[in-house]
mmCIF file of C-alpha atoms and ligand atoms in Angstrom:
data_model
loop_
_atom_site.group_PDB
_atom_site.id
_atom_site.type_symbol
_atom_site.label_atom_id
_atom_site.label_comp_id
_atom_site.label_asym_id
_atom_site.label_seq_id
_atom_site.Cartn_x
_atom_site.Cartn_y
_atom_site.Cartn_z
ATOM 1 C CA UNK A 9 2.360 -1.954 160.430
ATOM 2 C CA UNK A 10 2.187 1.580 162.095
ATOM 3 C CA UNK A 11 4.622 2.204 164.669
ATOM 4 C CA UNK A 12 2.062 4.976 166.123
ATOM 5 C CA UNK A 13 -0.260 3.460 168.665
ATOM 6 C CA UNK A 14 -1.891 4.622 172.127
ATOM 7 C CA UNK A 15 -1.185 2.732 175.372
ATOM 8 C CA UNK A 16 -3.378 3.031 178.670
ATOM 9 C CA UNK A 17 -1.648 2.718 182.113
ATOM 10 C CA UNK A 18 -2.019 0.133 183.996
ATOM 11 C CA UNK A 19 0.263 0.616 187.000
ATOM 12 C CA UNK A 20 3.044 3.212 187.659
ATOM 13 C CA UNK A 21 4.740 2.163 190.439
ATOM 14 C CA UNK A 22 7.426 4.390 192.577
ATOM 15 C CA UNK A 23 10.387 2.485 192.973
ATOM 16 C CA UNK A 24 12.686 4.820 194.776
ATOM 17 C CA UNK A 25 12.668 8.551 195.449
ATOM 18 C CA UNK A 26 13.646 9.561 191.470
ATOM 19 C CA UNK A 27 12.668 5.910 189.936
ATOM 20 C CA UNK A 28 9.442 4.364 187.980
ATOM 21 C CA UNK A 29 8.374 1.680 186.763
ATOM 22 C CA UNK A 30 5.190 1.820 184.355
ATOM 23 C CA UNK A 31 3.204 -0.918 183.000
ATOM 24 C CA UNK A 32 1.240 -0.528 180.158
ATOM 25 C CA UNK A 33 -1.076 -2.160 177.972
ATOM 26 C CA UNK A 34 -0.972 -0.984 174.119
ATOM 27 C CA UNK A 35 -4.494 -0.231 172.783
ATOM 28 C CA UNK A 36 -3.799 -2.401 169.491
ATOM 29 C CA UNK A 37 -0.865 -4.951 168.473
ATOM 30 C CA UNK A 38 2.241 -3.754 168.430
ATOM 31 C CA UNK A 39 5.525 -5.474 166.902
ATOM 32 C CA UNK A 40 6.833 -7.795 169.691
ATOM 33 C CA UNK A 41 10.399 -5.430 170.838
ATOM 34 C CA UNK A 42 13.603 -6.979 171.123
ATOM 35 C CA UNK A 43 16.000 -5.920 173.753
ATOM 36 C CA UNK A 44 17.670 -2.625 172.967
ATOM 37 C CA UNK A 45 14.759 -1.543 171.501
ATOM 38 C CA UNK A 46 12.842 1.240 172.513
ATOM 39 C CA UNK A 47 9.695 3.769 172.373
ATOM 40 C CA UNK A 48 8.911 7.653 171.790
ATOM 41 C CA UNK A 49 6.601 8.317 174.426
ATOM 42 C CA UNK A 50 4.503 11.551 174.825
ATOM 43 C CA UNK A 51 3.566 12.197 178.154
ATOM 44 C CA UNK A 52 1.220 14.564 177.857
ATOM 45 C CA UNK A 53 -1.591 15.996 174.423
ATOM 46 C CA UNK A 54 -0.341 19.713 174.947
ATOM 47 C CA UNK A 55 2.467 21.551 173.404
ATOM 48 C CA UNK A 56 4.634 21.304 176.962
ATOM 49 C CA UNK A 57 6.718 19.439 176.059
ATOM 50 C CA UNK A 58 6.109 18.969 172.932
ATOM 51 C CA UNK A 59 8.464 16.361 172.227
ATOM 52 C CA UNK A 60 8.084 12.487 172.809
ATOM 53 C CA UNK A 61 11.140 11.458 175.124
ATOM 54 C CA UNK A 62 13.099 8.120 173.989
ATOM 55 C CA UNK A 63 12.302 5.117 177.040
ATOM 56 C CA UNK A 64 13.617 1.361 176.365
ATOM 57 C CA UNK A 65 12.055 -1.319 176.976
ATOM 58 C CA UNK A 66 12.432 -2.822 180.395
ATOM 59 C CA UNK A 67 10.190 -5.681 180.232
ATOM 60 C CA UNK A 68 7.691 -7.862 177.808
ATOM 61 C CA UNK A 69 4.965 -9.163 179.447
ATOM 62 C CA UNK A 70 3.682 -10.959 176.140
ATOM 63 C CA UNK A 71 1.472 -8.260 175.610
ATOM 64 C CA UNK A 72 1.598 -5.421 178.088
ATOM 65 C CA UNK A 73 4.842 -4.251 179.041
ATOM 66 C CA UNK A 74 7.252 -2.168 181.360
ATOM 67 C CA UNK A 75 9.470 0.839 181.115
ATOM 68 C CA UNK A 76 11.771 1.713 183.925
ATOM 69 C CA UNK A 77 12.477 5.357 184.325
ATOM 70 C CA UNK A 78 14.237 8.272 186.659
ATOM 71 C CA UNK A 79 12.632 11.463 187.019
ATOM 72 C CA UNK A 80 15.265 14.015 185.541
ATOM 73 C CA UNK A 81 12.964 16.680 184.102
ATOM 74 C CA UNK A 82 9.968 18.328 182.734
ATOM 75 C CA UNK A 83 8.220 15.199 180.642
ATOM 76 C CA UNK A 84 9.436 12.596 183.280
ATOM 77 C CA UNK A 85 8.084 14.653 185.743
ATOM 78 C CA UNK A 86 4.918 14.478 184.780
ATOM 79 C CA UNK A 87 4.743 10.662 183.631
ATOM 80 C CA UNK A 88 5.393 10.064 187.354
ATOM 81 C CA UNK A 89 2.075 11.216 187.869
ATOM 82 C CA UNK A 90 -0.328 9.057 185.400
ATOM 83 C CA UNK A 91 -2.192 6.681 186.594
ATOM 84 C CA UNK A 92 -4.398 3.834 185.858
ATOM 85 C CA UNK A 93 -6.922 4.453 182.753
ATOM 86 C CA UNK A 94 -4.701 7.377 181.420
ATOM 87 C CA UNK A 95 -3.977 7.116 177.842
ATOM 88 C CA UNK A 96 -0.109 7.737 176.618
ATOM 89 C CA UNK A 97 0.769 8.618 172.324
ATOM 90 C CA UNK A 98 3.314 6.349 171.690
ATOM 91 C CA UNK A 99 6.039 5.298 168.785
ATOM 92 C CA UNK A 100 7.554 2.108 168.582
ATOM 93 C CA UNK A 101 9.209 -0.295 168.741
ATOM 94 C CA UNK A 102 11.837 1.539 167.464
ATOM 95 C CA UNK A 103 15.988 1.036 166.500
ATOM 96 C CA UNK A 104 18.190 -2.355 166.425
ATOM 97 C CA UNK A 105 18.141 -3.891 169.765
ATOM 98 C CA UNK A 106 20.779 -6.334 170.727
ATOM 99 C CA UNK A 107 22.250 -8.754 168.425
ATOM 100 C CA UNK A 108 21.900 -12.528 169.410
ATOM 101 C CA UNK A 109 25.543 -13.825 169.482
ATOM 102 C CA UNK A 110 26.547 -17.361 168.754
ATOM 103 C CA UNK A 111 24.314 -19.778 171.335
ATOM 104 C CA UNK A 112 28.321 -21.039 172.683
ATOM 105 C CA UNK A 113 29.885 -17.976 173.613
ATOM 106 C CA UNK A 114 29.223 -16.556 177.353
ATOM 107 C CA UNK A 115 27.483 -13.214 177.635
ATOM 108 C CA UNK A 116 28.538 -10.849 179.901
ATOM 109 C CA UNK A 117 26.033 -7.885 180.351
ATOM 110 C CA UNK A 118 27.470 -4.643 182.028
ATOM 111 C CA UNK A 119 24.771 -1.675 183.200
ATOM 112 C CA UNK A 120 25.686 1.250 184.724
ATOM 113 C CA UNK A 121 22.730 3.354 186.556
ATOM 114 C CA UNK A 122 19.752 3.763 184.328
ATOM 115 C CA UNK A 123 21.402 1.532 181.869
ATOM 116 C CA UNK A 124 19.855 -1.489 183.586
ATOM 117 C CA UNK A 125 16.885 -0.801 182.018
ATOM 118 C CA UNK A 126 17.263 -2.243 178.940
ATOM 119 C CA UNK A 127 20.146 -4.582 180.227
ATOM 120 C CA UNK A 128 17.572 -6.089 182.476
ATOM 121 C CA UNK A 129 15.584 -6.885 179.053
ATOM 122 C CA UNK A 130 18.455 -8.759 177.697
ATOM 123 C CA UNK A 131 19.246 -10.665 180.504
ATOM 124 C CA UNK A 132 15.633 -11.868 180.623
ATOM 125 C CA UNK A 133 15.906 -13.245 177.302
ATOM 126 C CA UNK A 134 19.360 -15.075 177.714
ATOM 127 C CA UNK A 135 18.608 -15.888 181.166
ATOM 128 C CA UNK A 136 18.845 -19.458 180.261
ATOM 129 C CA UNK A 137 22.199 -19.255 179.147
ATOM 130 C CA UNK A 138 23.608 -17.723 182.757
ATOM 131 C CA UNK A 139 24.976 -14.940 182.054
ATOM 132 C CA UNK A 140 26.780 -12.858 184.291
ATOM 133 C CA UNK A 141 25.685 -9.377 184.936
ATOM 134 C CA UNK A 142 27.929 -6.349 186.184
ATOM 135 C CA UNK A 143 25.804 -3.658 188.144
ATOM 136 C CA UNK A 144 27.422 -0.423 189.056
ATOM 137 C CA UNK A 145 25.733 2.478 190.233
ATOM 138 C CA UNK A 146 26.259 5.735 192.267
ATOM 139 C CA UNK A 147 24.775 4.384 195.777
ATOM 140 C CA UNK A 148 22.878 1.835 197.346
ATOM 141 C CA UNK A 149 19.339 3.801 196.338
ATOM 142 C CA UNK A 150 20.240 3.773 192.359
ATOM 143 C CA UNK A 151 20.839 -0.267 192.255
ATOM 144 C CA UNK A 152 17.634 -1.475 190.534
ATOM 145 C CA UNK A 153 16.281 -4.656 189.376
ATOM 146 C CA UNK A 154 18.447 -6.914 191.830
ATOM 147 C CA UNK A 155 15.115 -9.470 193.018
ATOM 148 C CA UNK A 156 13.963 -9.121 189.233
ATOM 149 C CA UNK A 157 17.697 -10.521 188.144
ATOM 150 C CA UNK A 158 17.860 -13.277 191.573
ATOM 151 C CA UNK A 159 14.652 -14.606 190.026
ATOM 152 C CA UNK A 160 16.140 -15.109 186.935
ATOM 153 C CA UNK A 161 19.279 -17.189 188.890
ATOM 154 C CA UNK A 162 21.487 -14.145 188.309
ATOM 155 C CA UNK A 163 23.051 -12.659 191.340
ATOM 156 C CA UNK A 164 24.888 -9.343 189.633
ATOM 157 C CA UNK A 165 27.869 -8.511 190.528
ATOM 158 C CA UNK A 166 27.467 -4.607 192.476
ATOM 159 C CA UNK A 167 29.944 -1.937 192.512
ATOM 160 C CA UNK A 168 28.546 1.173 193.785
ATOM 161 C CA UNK A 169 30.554 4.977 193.721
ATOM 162 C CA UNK A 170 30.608 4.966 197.003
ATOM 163 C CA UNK A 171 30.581 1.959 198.739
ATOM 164 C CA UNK A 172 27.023 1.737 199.962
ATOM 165 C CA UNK A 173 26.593 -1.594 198.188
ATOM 166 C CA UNK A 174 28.562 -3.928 196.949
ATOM 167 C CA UNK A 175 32.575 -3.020 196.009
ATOM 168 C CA UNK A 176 33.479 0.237 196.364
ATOM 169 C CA UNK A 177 34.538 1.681 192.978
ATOM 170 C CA UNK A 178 33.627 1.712 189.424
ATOM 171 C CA UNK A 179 32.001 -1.559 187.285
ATOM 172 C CA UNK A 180 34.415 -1.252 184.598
ATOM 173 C CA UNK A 181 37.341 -2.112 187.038
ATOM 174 C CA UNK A 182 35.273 -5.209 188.576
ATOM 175 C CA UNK A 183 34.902 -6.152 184.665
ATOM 176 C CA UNK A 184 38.782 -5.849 184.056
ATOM 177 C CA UNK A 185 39.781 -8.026 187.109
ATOM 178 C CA UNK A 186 37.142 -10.621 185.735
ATOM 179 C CA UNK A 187 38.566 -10.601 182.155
ATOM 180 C CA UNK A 188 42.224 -10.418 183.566
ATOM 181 C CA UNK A 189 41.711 -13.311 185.345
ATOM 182 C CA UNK A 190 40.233 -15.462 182.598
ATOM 183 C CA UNK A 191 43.099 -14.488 179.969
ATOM 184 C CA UNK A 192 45.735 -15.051 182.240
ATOM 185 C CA UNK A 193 44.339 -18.836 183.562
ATOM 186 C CA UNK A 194 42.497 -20.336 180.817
ATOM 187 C CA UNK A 195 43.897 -18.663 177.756
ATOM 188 C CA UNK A 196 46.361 -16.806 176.162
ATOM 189 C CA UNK A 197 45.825 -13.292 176.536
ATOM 190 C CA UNK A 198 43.676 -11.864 174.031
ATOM 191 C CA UNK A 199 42.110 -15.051 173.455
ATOM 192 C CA UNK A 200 39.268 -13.828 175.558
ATOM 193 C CA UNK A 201 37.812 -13.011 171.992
ATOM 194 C CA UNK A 202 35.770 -16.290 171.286
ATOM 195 C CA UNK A 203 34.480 -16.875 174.801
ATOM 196 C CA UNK A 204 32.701 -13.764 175.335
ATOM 197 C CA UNK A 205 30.365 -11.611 174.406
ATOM 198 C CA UNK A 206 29.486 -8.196 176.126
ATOM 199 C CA UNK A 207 26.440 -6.027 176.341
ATOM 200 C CA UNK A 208 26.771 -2.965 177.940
ATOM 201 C CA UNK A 209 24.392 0.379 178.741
ATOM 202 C CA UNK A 210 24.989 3.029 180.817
ATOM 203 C CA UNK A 211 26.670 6.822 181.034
ATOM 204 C CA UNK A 212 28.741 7.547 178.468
ATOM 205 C CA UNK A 213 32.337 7.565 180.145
ATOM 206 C CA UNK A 214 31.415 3.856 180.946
ATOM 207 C CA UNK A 215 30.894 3.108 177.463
ATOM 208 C CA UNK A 216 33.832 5.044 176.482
ATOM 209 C CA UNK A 217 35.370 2.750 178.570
ATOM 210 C CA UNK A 218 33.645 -0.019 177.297
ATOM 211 C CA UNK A 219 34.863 0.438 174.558
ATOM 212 C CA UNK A 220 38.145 0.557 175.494
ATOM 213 C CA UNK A 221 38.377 -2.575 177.271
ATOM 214 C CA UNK A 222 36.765 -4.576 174.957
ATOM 215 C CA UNK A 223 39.103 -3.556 172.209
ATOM 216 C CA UNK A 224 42.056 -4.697 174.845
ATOM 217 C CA UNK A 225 40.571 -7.905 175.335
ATOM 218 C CA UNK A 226 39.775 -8.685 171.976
ATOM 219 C CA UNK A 227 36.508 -9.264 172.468
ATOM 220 C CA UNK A 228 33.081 -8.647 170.453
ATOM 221 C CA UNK A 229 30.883 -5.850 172.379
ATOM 222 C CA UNK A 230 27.827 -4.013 171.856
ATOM 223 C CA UNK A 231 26.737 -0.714 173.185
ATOM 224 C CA UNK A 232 23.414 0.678 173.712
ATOM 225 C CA UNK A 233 23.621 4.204 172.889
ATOM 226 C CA UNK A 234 21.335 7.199 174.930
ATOM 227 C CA UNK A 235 21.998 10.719 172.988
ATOM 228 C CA UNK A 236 19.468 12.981 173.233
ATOM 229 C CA UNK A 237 16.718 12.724 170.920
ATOM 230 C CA UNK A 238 14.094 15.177 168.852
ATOM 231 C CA UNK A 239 12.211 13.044 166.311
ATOM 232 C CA UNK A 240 13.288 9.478 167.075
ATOM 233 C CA UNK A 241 12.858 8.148 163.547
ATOM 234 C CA UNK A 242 15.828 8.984 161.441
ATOM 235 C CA UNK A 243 14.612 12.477 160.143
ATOM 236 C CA UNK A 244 16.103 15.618 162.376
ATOM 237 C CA UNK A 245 19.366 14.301 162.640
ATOM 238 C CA UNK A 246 19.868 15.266 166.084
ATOM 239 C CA UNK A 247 21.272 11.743 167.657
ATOM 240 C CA UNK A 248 24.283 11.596 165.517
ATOM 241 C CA UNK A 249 27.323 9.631 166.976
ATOM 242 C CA UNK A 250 30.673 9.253 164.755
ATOM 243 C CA UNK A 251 31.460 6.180 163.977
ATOM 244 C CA UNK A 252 34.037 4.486 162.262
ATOM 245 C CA UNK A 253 31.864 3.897 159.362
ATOM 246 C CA UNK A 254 30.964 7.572 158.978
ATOM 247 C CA UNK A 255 27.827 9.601 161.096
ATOM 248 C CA UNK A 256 25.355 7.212 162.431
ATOM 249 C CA UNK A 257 21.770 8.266 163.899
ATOM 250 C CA UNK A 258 21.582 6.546 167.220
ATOM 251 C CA UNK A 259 17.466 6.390 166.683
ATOM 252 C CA UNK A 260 17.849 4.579 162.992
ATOM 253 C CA UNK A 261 20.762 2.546 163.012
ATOM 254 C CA UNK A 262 21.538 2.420 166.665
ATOM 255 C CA UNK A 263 21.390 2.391 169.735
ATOM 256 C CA UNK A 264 23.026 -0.355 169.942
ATOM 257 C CA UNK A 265 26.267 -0.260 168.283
ATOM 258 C CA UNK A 266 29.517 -2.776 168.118
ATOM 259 C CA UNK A 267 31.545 -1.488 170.266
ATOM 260 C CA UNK A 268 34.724 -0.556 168.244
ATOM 261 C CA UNK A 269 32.863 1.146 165.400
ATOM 262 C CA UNK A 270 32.016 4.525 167.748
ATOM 263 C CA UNK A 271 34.720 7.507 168.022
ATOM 264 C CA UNK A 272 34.150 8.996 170.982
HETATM 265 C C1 FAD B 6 17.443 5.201 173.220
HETATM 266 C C2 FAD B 6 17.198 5.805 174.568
HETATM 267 C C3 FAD B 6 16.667 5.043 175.580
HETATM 268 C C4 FAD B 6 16.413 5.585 176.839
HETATM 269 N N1 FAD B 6 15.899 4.784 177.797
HETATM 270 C C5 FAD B 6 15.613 5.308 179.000
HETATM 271 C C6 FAD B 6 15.010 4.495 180.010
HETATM 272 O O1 FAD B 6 14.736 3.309 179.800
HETATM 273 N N2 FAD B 6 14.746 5.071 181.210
HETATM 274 C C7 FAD B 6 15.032 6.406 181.462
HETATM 275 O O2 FAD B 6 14.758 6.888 182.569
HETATM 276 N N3 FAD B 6 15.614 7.185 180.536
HETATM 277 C C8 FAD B 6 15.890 6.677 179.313
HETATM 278 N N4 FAD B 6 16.454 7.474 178.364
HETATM 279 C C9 FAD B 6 16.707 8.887 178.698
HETATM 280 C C10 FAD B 6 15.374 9.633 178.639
HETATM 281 O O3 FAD B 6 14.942 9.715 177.305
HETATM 282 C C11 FAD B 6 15.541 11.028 179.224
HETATM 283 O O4 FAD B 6 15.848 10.936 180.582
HETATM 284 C C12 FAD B 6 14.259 11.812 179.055
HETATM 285 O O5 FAD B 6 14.098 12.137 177.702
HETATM 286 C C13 FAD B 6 14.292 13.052 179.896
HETATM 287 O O6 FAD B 6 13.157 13.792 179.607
HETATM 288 P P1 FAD B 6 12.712 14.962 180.600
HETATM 289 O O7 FAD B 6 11.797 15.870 179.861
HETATM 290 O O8 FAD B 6 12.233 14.400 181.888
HETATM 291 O O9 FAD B 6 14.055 15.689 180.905
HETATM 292 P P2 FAD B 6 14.658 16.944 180.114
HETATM 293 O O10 FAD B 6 14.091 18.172 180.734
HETATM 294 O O11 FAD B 6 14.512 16.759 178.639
HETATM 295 O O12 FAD B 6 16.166 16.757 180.485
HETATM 296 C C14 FAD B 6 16.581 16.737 181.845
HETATM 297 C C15 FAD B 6 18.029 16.345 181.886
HETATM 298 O O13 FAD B 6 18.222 15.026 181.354
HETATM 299 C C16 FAD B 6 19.168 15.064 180.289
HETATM 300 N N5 FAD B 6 18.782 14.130 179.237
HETATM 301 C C17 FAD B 6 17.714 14.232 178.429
HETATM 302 N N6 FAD B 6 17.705 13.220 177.539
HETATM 303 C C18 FAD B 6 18.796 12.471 177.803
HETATM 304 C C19 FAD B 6 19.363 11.318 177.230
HETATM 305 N N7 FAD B 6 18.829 10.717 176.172
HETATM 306 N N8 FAD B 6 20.497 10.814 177.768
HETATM 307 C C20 FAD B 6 21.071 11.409 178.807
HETATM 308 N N9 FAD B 6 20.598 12.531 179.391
HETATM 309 C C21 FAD B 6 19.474 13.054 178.891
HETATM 310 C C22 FAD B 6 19.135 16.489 179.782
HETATM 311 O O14 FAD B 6 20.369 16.823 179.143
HETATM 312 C C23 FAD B 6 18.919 17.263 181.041
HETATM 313 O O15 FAD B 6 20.112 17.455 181.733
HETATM 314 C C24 FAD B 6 16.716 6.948 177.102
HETATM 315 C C25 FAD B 6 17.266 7.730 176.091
HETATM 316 C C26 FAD B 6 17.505 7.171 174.848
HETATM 317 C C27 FAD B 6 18.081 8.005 173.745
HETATM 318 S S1 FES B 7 16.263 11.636 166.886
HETATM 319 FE FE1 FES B 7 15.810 12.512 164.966
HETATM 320 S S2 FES B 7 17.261 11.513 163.673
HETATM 321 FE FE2 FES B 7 17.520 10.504 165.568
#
């Protein structure tokens, strides 16, 4: 099945000042995506800018579904503005997604700004199996998603940078107190391992960090890679993480990636 395929808008709603959330309908069957997944998405038939800009999925409506977006430049400038009826080139579904872990273990899902987009799509999925969800952002106005996640029966636990919501401080630490806690009253430490598994997207000093406390906790993580992207299908190279298996393209055999196998 071809992964090229049109979609028409069917709502692009402003969420905040810089966020977006579009809904749109693909104009023939598509591959249902998993969480993690994402699309190339031109946002306009002209040369400027030529290049379709990586977006993950946010939500699957069964049919239609949602991306959730900040307006940082040129293309997502102008996606701001469609509307109803217009017609977006797209590519997709495209990479891994998220692994399913064992149906025992507890999932802990960790976004950080924009990385709640795809998180969001995760926790939709595993709803059922409560898991907890750890929400950091810069301020108050860049939490997203927190009625989506109630409705689901999770109530996120907020940090914010500076203390306009929730703790004041960064996610990661919140996470470390949480893990701290469980090694030192339920199990020997380190023997976090079995219990959990983590999910995390967001900037890339919080996955660095991610990284770095899941490999201090012994315990199985996934990240959800966003480098910067030219082709999105394996072929310019220009995504390429090191990994501990060698150079990996984010686009092809990420994003998401266990979470001891990058070098940062
Ligand atoms: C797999 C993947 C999934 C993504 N999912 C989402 C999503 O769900 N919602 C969303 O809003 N954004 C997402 N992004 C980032 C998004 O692709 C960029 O914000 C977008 O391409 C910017 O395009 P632009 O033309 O508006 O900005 P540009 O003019 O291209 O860039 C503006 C600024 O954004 C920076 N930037 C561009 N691309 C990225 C990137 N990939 N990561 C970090 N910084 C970048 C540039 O360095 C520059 O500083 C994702 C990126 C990847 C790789
Ligand atoms: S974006 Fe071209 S190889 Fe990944």
């Amino acid at each position: 099945m071809s992964k090229l395929f049109r979609s028409s808008v069917r709502e692009n709603r402003k969420l905040t000042t810089d966020h977006y959330l579009i809904t749109l309908r693909p104009l023939k069957k598509i591959r249902k995506p998993k969480p993690g997944q994402f699309f190339m998405l031109s946002v306009d038939s002209g040369l400027d800018p030529l290049l379709k800009r990586p977006f993950s999925l946010h939500r699957w409506l069964g049919g239609d579904f949602q991306l959730l977006y900040e307006t940082v430049g040129k293309a997502t400038n102008i996606l701001k503005y469609k509307a109803p009826g217009n017609v977006l080139e797209m590519i997709g579904p495209l990479g891994n997604g998220f692994p399913a872990g064992p149906s025992k273990t507890g999932i802990l899902l960790v976004a950080g700004g924009l990385g709640i987009a795809p998180v969001f799509a995760l926790a939709e999925s595993v709803s059922s199996r409560r898991p907890l969800l750890f929400l950091g952002a810069k301020s108050r106005k860049e939490v997203l998603c927190i009625e989506k996640l109630r409705s689901l029966g999770i109530r996120p636990t907020v940090t914010t940078d500076d203390g306009s919501l929730g703790k004041k401080g960064l996610i990661t630490d919140i996470l470390i107190d949480f893990l701290s806690r469980q090694s030192s009253t339920c199990l020997p430490v380190g023997k976090v391992v079995n219990r959990y598994r983590v999910y995390a997207c967001g900037p890339k000093p919080m996955l660095r960090e991610m990284s770095r406390i899941t490999k201090k906790f012994r315990l199985k993580g996934y990240l959800a890679l966003e480098e910067n992207m030219a082709c999105g299908v394996g072929a310019c190279l220009s995504c390429v993480v090191n990994t501990t298996d060698g150079l990996k393209r984010v686009c092809k055999e990420g994003p998401v990636f266990p979470a001891e196998e990058i070098i940062w």
